[in-house]
């Protein structure tokens, strides 16, 4: 993910949004945050279901991740 985003290629990620439903988000960047647990990667996400873009911890998305497409 890091290498792809650093090349300027966004990633469309399908995430589980319910027991039988999914949703797509666009990951357009990545940054890192120091925490008591160590360095945490943050994904910069555009979500069509949200009014604002925001950084989301990778660990939050990883547990919902279903598939992804790299945009060239």
Short mmCIF file of N, CA and C in Angstrom, two decimals:
data_model
loop_
_atom_site.label_atom_id
_atom_site.label_comp_id
_atom_site.label_asym_id
_atom_site.label_seq_id
_atom_site.Cartn_x
_atom_site.Cartn_y
_atom_site.Cartn_z
N UNK A 1 0.83 -1.18 0.00
CA UNK A 1 0.00 0.00 0.00
C UNK A 1 0.88 1.25 0.00
N UNK A 2 1.89 1.29 0.88
CA UNK A 2 2.74 2.47 1.01
C UNK A 2 3.40 2.82 -0.32
N UNK A 3 4.03 1.83 -0.96
CA UNK A 3 4.73 2.07 -2.23
C UNK A 3 3.76 2.57 -3.30
N UNK A 4 2.60 1.97 -3.38
CA UNK A 4 1.61 2.37 -4.38
C UNK A 4 1.17 3.82 -4.17
N UNK A 5 0.87 4.18 -2.93
CA UNK A 5 0.45 5.54 -2.63
C UNK A 5 1.57 6.55 -2.87
N UNK A 6 2.82 6.18 -2.56
CA UNK A 6 3.94 7.08 -2.78
C UNK A 6 4.19 7.31 -4.28
N UNK A 7 3.75 6.39 -5.11
CA UNK A 7 3.83 6.56 -6.57
C UNK A 7 2.69 7.43 -7.09
N UNK A 8 1.84 7.90 -6.19
CA UNK A 8 0.74 8.77 -6.58
C UNK A 8 -0.47 8.04 -7.13
N UNK A 9 -0.56 6.75 -6.86
CA UNK A 9 -1.68 5.95 -7.36
C UNK A 9 -2.67 5.70 -6.23
N UNK A 10 -3.88 6.24 -6.32
CA UNK A 10 -4.88 5.95 -5.29
C UNK A 10 -5.34 4.50 -5.37
N UNK A 11 -5.90 4.03 -4.28
CA UNK A 11 -6.37 2.65 -4.19
C UNK A 11 -7.85 2.68 -3.80
N UNK A 12 -8.67 2.01 -4.59
CA UNK A 12 -10.09 1.85 -4.26
C UNK A 12 -10.20 0.56 -3.44
N UNK A 13 -10.73 0.68 -2.24
CA UNK A 13 -10.81 -0.46 -1.32
C UNK A 13 -12.27 -0.79 -1.04
N UNK A 14 -12.61 -2.05 -1.19
CA UNK A 14 -13.94 -2.53 -0.80
C UNK A 14 -13.85 -2.98 0.65
N UNK A 15 -14.73 -2.42 1.47
CA UNK A 15 -14.77 -2.78 2.89
C UNK A 15 -16.15 -3.33 3.26
N UNK A 16 -16.15 -4.21 4.21
CA UNK A 16 -17.41 -4.79 4.70
C UNK A 16 -18.13 -3.71 5.51
N UNK A 17 -19.40 -3.48 5.19
CA UNK A 17 -20.17 -2.47 5.91
C UNK A 17 -21.33 -3.08 6.69
N UNK A 18 -21.56 -4.36 6.53
CA UNK A 18 -22.62 -5.06 7.23
C UNK A 18 -22.44 -6.55 7.01
N UNK A 19 -23.36 -7.34 7.52
CA UNK A 19 -23.25 -8.79 7.40
C UNK A 19 -23.26 -9.25 5.95
N UNK A 20 -24.03 -8.59 5.11
CA UNK A 20 -24.16 -9.00 3.71
C UNK A 20 -23.89 -7.85 2.75
N UNK A 21 -23.30 -6.75 3.22
CA UNK A 21 -23.10 -5.59 2.37
C UNK A 21 -21.65 -5.12 2.42
N UNK A 22 -21.27 -4.39 1.36
CA UNK A 22 -19.94 -3.80 1.31
C UNK A 22 -20.05 -2.38 0.79
N UNK A 23 -18.94 -1.69 0.80
CA UNK A 23 -18.88 -0.27 0.50
C UNK A 23 -17.49 0.01 -0.05
N UNK A 24 -17.31 1.02 -0.88
CA UNK A 24 -15.97 1.34 -1.37
C UNK A 24 -15.52 2.70 -0.85
N UNK A 25 -14.22 2.80 -0.61
CA UNK A 25 -13.58 4.04 -0.22
C UNK A 25 -12.36 4.24 -1.11
N UNK A 26 -11.87 5.46 -1.21
CA UNK A 26 -10.66 5.74 -1.96
C UNK A 26 -9.57 6.13 -0.98
N UNK A 27 -8.48 5.35 -0.99
CA UNK A 27 -7.31 5.68 -0.17
C UNK A 27 -6.38 6.48 -1.06
N UNK A 28 -6.10 7.72 -0.66
CA UNK A 28 -5.32 8.63 -1.51
C UNK A 28 -3.98 9.02 -0.92
N UNK A 29 -3.70 8.56 0.29
CA UNK A 29 -2.43 8.89 0.90
C UNK A 29 -2.24 8.15 2.21
N UNK A 30 -1.03 8.31 2.76
CA UNK A 30 -0.70 7.63 4.01
C UNK A 30 0.25 8.52 4.81
N UNK A 31 0.08 8.51 6.11
CA UNK A 31 1.02 9.18 7.01
C UNK A 31 1.21 8.27 8.22
N UNK A 32 2.03 8.71 9.16
CA UNK A 32 2.33 7.89 10.32
C UNK A 32 2.20 8.72 11.58
N UNK A 33 1.77 8.08 12.67
CA UNK A 33 1.56 8.77 13.93
C UNK A 33 2.23 7.97 15.05
N UNK A 34 2.97 8.67 15.90
CA UNK A 34 3.56 8.02 17.07
C UNK A 34 2.48 7.83 18.12
N UNK A 35 2.40 6.63 18.67
CA UNK A 35 1.45 6.31 19.74
C UNK A 35 2.20 5.55 20.84
N UNK A 36 1.60 5.36 21.99
CA UNK A 36 2.24 4.54 23.02
C UNK A 36 2.51 3.10 22.56
N UNK A 37 1.77 2.65 21.55
CA UNK A 37 1.93 1.29 21.02
C UNK A 37 2.95 1.22 19.90
N UNK A 38 3.57 2.36 19.56
CA UNK A 38 4.53 2.42 18.46
C UNK A 38 3.99 3.28 17.33
N UNK A 39 4.62 3.20 16.20
CA UNK A 39 4.22 4.00 15.05
C UNK A 39 3.01 3.35 14.38
N UNK A 40 1.95 4.14 14.19
CA UNK A 40 0.71 3.66 13.56
C UNK A 40 0.56 4.27 12.18
N UNK A 41 0.35 3.46 11.12
CA UNK A 41 0.05 4.04 9.81
C UNK A 41 -1.39 4.56 9.77
N UNK A 42 -1.56 5.72 9.16
CA UNK A 42 -2.88 6.31 8.95
C UNK A 42 -3.13 6.39 7.45
N UNK A 43 -4.29 5.94 7.01
CA UNK A 43 -4.66 6.05 5.60
C UNK A 43 -5.54 7.28 5.43
N UNK A 44 -5.26 8.07 4.40
CA UNK A 44 -6.06 9.25 4.09
C UNK A 44 -7.14 8.81 3.12
N UNK A 45 -8.37 8.86 3.59
CA UNK A 45 -9.49 8.21 2.92
C UNK A 45 -10.52 9.24 2.44
N UNK A 46 -11.00 9.04 1.23
CA UNK A 46 -12.19 9.72 0.75
C UNK A 46 -13.31 8.68 0.78
N UNK A 47 -14.35 8.98 1.51
CA UNK A 47 -15.47 8.06 1.68
C UNK A 47 -16.73 8.74 1.18
N UNK A 48 -17.37 8.21 0.13
CA UNK A 48 -18.57 8.87 -0.40
C UNK A 48 -19.73 8.91 0.60
N UNK A 49 -19.66 8.12 1.68
CA UNK A 49 -20.73 8.12 2.68
C UNK A 49 -20.45 9.10 3.82
N UNK A 50 -19.30 9.77 3.77
CA UNK A 50 -18.90 10.68 4.83
C UNK A 50 -18.81 12.09 4.25
N UNK A 51 -19.10 13.10 5.03
CA UNK A 51 -19.05 14.48 4.53
C UNK A 51 -17.63 15.01 4.43
N UNK A 52 -16.71 14.48 5.23
CA UNK A 52 -15.36 15.01 5.28
C UNK A 52 -14.34 13.89 5.06
N UNK A 53 -13.21 14.25 4.48
CA UNK A 53 -12.12 13.28 4.39
C UNK A 53 -11.39 13.29 5.73
N UNK A 54 -10.76 12.18 6.04
CA UNK A 54 -10.07 12.11 7.33
C UNK A 54 -9.05 10.98 7.30
N UNK A 55 -8.02 11.10 8.14
CA UNK A 55 -7.11 9.96 8.29
C UNK A 55 -7.75 8.88 9.16
N UNK A 56 -7.57 7.64 8.75
CA UNK A 56 -8.14 6.50 9.47
C UNK A 56 -7.01 5.52 9.77
N UNK A 57 -6.89 5.02 11.00
CA UNK A 57 -5.84 4.03 11.28
C UNK A 57 -5.96 2.82 10.36
N UNK A 58 -4.83 2.38 9.83
CA UNK A 58 -4.81 1.21 8.94
C UNK A 58 -5.46 0.01 9.64
N UNK A 59 -5.23 -0.15 10.93
CA UNK A 59 -5.77 -1.30 11.66
C UNK A 59 -7.31 -1.31 11.63
N UNK A 60 -7.94 -0.15 11.58
CA UNK A 60 -9.40 -0.08 11.52
C UNK A 60 -9.92 -0.56 10.17
N UNK A 61 -9.20 -0.21 9.11
CA UNK A 61 -9.62 -0.61 7.77
C UNK A 61 -9.26 -2.06 7.49
N UNK A 62 -8.11 -2.51 8.00
CA UNK A 62 -7.63 -3.87 7.71
C UNK A 62 -8.64 -4.94 8.11
N UNK A 63 -9.33 -4.74 9.22
CA UNK A 63 -10.28 -5.76 9.68
C UNK A 63 -11.55 -5.81 8.84
N UNK A 64 -11.80 -4.78 8.03
CA UNK A 64 -12.99 -4.72 7.16
C UNK A 64 -12.67 -4.94 5.68
N UNK A 65 -11.37 -4.94 5.34
CA UNK A 65 -10.87 -4.99 3.97
C UNK A 65 -11.34 -6.26 3.28
N UNK A 66 -11.92 -6.11 2.08
CA UNK A 66 -12.35 -7.26 1.29
C UNK A 66 -11.54 -7.41 0.01
N UNK A 67 -11.35 -6.30 -0.73
CA UNK A 67 -10.59 -6.32 -1.97
C UNK A 67 -10.15 -4.90 -2.30
N UNK A 68 -9.28 -4.79 -3.30
CA UNK A 68 -8.77 -3.46 -3.66
C UNK A 68 -8.41 -3.41 -5.14
N UNK A 69 -8.46 -2.20 -5.69
CA UNK A 69 -8.07 -1.94 -7.08
C UNK A 69 -7.15 -0.74 -7.06
N UNK A 70 -6.01 -0.84 -7.75
CA UNK A 70 -5.08 0.28 -7.88
C UNK A 70 -5.48 1.09 -9.10
N UNK A 71 -5.59 2.40 -8.93
CA UNK A 71 -5.95 3.28 -10.03
C UNK A 71 -4.68 3.77 -10.71
N UNK A 72 -4.54 3.46 -11.98
CA UNK A 72 -3.36 3.91 -12.73
C UNK A 72 -3.60 5.20 -13.44
#
